[in-house]
Short mmCIF file of C-alpha atoms and ligand atoms in Angstrom, two decimals:
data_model
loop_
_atom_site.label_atom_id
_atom_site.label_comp_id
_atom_site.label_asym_id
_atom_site.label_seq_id
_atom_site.Cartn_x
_atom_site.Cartn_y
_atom_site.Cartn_z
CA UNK A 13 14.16 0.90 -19.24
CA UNK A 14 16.32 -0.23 -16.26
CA UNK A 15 13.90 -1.69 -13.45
CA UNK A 16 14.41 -0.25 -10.16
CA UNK A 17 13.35 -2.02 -7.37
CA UNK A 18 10.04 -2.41 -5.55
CA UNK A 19 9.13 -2.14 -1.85
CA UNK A 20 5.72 -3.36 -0.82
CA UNK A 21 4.07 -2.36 2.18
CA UNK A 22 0.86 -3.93 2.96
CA UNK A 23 -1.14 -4.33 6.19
CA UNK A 24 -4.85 -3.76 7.44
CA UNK A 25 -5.90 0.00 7.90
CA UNK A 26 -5.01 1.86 10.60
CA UNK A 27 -1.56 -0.63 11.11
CA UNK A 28 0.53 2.20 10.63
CA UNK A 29 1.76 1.27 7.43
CA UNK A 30 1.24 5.05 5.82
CA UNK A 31 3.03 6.79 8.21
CA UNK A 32 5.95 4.02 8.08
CA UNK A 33 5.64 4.90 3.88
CA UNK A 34 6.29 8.32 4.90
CA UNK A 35 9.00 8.22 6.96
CA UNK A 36 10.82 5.91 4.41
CA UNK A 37 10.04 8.66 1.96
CA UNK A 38 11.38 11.05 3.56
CA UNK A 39 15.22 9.02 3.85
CA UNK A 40 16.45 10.70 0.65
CA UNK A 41 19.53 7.70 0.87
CA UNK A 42 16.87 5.61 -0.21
CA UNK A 43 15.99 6.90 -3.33
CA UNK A 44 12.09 6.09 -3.09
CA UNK A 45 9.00 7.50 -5.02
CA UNK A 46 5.81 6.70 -3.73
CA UNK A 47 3.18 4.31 -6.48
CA UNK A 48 0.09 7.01 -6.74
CA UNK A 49 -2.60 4.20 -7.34
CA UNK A 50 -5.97 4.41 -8.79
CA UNK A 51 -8.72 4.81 -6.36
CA UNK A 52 -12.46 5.07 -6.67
CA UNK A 53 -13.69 6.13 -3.56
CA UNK A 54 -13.83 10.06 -2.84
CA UNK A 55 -10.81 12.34 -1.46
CA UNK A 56 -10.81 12.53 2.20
CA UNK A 57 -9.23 15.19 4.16
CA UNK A 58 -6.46 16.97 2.92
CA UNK A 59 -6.16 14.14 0.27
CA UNK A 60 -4.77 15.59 -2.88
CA UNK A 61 -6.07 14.01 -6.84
CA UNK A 62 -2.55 13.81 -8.49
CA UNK A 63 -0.26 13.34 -4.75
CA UNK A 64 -2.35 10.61 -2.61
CA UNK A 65 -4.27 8.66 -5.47
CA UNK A 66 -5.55 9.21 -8.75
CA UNK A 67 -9.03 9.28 -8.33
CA UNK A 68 -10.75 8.21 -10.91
CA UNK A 69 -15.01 7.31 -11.72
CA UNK A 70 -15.83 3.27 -10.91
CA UNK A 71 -16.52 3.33 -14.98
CA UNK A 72 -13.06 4.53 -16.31
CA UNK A 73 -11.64 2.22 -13.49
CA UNK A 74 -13.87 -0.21 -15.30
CA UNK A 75 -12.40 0.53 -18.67
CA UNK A 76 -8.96 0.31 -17.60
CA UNK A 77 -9.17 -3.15 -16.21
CA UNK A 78 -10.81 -3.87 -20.01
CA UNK A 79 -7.58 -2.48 -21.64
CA UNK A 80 -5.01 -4.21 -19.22
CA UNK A 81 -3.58 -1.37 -17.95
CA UNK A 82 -3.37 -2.34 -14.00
CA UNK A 83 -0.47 -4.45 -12.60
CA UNK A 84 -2.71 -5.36 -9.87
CA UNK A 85 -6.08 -3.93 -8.59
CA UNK A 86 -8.68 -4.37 -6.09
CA UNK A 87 -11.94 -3.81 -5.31
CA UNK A 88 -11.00 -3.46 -1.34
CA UNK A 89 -14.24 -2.93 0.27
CA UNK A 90 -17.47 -3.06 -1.91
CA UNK A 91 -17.91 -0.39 -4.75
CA UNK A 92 -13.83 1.04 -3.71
CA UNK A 93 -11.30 -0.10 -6.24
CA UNK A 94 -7.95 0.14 -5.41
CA UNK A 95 -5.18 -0.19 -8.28
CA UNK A 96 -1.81 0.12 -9.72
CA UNK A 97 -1.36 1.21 -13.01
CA UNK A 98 1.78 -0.10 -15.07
CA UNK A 99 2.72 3.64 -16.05
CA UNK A 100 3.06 4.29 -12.80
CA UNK A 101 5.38 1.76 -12.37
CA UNK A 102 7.15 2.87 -15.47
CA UNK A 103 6.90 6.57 -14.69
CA UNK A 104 9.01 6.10 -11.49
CA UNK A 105 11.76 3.18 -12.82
CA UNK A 106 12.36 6.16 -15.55
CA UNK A 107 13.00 8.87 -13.22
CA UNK A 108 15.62 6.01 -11.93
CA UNK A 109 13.88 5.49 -8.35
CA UNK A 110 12.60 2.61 -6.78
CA UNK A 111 9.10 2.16 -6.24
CA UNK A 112 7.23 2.41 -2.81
CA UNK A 113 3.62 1.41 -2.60
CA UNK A 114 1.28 1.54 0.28
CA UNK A 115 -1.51 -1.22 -1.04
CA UNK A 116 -3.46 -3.78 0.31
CA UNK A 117 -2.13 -7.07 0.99
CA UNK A 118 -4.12 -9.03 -2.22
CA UNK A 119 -2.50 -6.72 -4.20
CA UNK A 120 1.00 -6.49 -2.43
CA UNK A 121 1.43 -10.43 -2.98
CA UNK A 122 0.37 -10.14 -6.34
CA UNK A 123 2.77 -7.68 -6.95
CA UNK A 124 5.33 -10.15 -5.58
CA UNK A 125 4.33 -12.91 -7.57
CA UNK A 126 4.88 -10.72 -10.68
CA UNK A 127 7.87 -9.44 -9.85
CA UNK A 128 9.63 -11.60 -7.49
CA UNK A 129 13.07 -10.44 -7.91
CA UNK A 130 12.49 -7.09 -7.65
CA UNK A 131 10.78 -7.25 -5.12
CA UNK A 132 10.48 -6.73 -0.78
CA UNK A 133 7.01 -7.39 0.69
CA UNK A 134 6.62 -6.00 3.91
CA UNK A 135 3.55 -6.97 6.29
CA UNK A 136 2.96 -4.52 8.70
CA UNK A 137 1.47 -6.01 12.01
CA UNK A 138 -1.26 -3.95 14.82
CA UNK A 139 -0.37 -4.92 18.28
CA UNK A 140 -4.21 -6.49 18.42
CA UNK A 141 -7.69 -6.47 16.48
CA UNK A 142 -8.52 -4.29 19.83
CA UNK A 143 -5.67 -1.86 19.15
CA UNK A 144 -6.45 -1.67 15.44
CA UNK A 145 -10.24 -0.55 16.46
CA UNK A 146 -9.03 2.15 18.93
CA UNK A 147 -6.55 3.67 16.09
CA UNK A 148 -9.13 3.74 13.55
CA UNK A 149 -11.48 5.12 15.66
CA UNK A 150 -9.33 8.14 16.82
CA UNK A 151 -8.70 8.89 13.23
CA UNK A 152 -12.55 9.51 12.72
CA UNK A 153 -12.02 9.62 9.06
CA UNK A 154 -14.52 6.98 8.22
CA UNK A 155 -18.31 6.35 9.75
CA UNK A 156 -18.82 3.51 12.04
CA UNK A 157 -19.86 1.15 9.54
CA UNK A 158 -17.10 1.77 7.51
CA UNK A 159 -14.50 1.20 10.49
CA UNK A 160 -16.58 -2.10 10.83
CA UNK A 161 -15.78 -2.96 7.15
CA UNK A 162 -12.40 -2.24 7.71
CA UNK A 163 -11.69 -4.42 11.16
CA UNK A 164 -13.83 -7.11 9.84
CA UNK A 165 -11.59 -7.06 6.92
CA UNK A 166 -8.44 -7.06 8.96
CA UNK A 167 -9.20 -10.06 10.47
CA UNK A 168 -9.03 -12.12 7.25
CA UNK A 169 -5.82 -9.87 6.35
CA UNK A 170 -3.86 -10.83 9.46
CA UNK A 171 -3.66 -14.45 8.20
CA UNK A 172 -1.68 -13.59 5.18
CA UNK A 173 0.94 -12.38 7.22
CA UNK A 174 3.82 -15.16 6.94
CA UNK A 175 3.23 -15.08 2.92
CA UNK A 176 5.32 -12.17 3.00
CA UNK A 177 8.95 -11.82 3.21
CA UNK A 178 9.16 -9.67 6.38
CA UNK A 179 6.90 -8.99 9.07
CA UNK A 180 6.98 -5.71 11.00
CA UNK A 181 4.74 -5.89 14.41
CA UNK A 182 4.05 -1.63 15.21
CA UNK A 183 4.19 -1.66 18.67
CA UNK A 184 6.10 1.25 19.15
CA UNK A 185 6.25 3.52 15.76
CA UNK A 186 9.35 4.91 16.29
CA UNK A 187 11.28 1.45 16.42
CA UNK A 188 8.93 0.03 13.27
CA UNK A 189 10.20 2.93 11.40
CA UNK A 190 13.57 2.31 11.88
CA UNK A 191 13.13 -1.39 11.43
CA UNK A 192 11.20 -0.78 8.13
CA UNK A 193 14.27 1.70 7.24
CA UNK A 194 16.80 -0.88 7.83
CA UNK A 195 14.87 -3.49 5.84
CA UNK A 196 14.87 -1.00 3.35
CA UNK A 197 18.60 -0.35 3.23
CA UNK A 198 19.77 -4.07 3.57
CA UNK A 199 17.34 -5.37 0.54
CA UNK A 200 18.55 -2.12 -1.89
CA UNK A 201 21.85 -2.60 -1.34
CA UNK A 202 22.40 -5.63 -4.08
P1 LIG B 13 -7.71 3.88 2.00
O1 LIG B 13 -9.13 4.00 1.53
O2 LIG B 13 -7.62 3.81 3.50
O3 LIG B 13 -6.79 4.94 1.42
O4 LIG B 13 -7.14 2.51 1.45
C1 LIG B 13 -7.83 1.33 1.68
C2 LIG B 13 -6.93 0.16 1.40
O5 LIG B 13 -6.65 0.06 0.00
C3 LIG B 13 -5.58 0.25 2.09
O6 LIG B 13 -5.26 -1.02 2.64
C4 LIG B 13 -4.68 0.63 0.97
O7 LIG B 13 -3.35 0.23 1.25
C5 LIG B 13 -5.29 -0.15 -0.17
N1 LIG B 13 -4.82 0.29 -1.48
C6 LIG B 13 -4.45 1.53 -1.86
N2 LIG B 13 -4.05 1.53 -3.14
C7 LIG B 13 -4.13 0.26 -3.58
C8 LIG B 13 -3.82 -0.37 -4.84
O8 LIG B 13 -3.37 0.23 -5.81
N3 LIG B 13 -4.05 -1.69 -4.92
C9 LIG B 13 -4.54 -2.41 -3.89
N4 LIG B 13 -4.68 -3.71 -4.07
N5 LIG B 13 -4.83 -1.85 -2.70
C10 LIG B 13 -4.64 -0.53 -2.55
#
C-alpha cells in the first residue's frame, strides 16, 4: 500500500485544535481524511459512533491493546482511553488520502516517533491557562470536575510544546486556521 502522509494535531482541550481539524478538512486541495480513533468514554452531543470516534467498551479496548492492534493509545484522563487503530491508518492510505488526527499530545509524539518521515506534528497553543478555562467553560460539555481534569492536565501538556515540529499559538482562529492550512500545504507538497 502506498503511505500517504500524516498530519498530527495535538494540544490541550478546548485549544481549538478541532475546529482547526475541521477547517483543514474542509480544503478539498488537501486531500485529508480525518483518523476516527477509539474512545471509551460516552458520546456527547451530537457526537456520532462511526463519524467522531469509535466508541467502544473499556474491555474490548482492553482486548485490542492485548492483540496489538493500536498504533498509539491513551488512557487520557482516568477510566477514558483514547486510541488509534492501525486499520484506520490503513483504511485511509488505501482510499489514497493523507491522514488527519485530532489526538492528544502523548499520542501525537508517539505517532511521530513511529513514523517520522511521514509525518507533521502540530502543537496547537491557548493564549493562557486562564483563556483555556473560560473556553472550556462556555462549551459546558463537561461537569466542573471534569473541566478541572482537563486544565490540570493542560498544564503538564503545555510543556511538550517545542517537541513538536510546529507550534501554532490560537489567538485569533481565523489567522491559526490559515496558518495551520499553510503548514499543511508547504509539508504535502514533497
Ligand atoms: P475528548 O474527550 O475531548 O474528545 O478528547 C480528549 C482528548 O483525547 C483530546 O485531547 C483528544 O485529542 C484526545 N484523543 C482523541 N483521540 C485520541 C487517540 O486516538 N489517541 C490519543 N492519544 N488521544 C486521543
Amino acid at each position: 500500500m502506498k503511505k500517504g502522509k500524516l498530519l498530527v494535531f495535538s494540544a490541550p482541550s478546548g485549544s481549538g485544535k478541532t475546529t482547526i481539524v475541521r477547517h483543514l478538512l474542509a480544503q478539498a486541495d488537501l486531500n485529508l481524511e480525518f483518523s476516527i480513533s477509539a474512545a471509551t468514554r460516552a458520546p456527547r452531543g451530537q457526537e456520532i459512533d462511526g463519524k467522531d470516534y469509535y466508541f467502544i467498551s473499556i474491555e474490548d479496548f482492553k482486548k485490542h491493546i492485548k492483540t496489538e492492534d493500536f498504533i498509539e493509545w491513551e488512557e487520557v484522563y482516568r477510566d477514558n482511553f483514547y486510541g488509534t487503530l492501525r486499520s484506520e491508518v490503513e483504511r485511509i492510505w488505501a482510499l489514497g488520502k493523507n491522514v488527519i488526527f485530532d489526538i492528544d499530545v502523548a499520542g501525537g509524539l508517539r505517532i511521530k516517533r513511529k513514523f517520522p518521515e511521514e509525518t507533521l506534528a502540530v502543537f496547537v497553543k491557548p493564549p493562557s491557562i486562564d483563556e483555556l478555562k473560560i473556553r472550556l467553560k462556555k462549551r459546558s460539555t463537561e461537569s466542573e470536575d471534569k473541566i478541572n481534569m482537563r486544565i490540570a492536565k493542560a498544564s503538564v501538556e503545555l510543556a511538550t510544546a517545542p517537541q513538536f515540529d510546529k507550534i501554532i499559538k490560537n489567538y485569533d482562529l481565523d489567522i491559526a486556521k490559515e496558518e495551520a492550512y499553510l503548514l499543511v500545504k508547504d509539508f504535502l507538497k514533497d
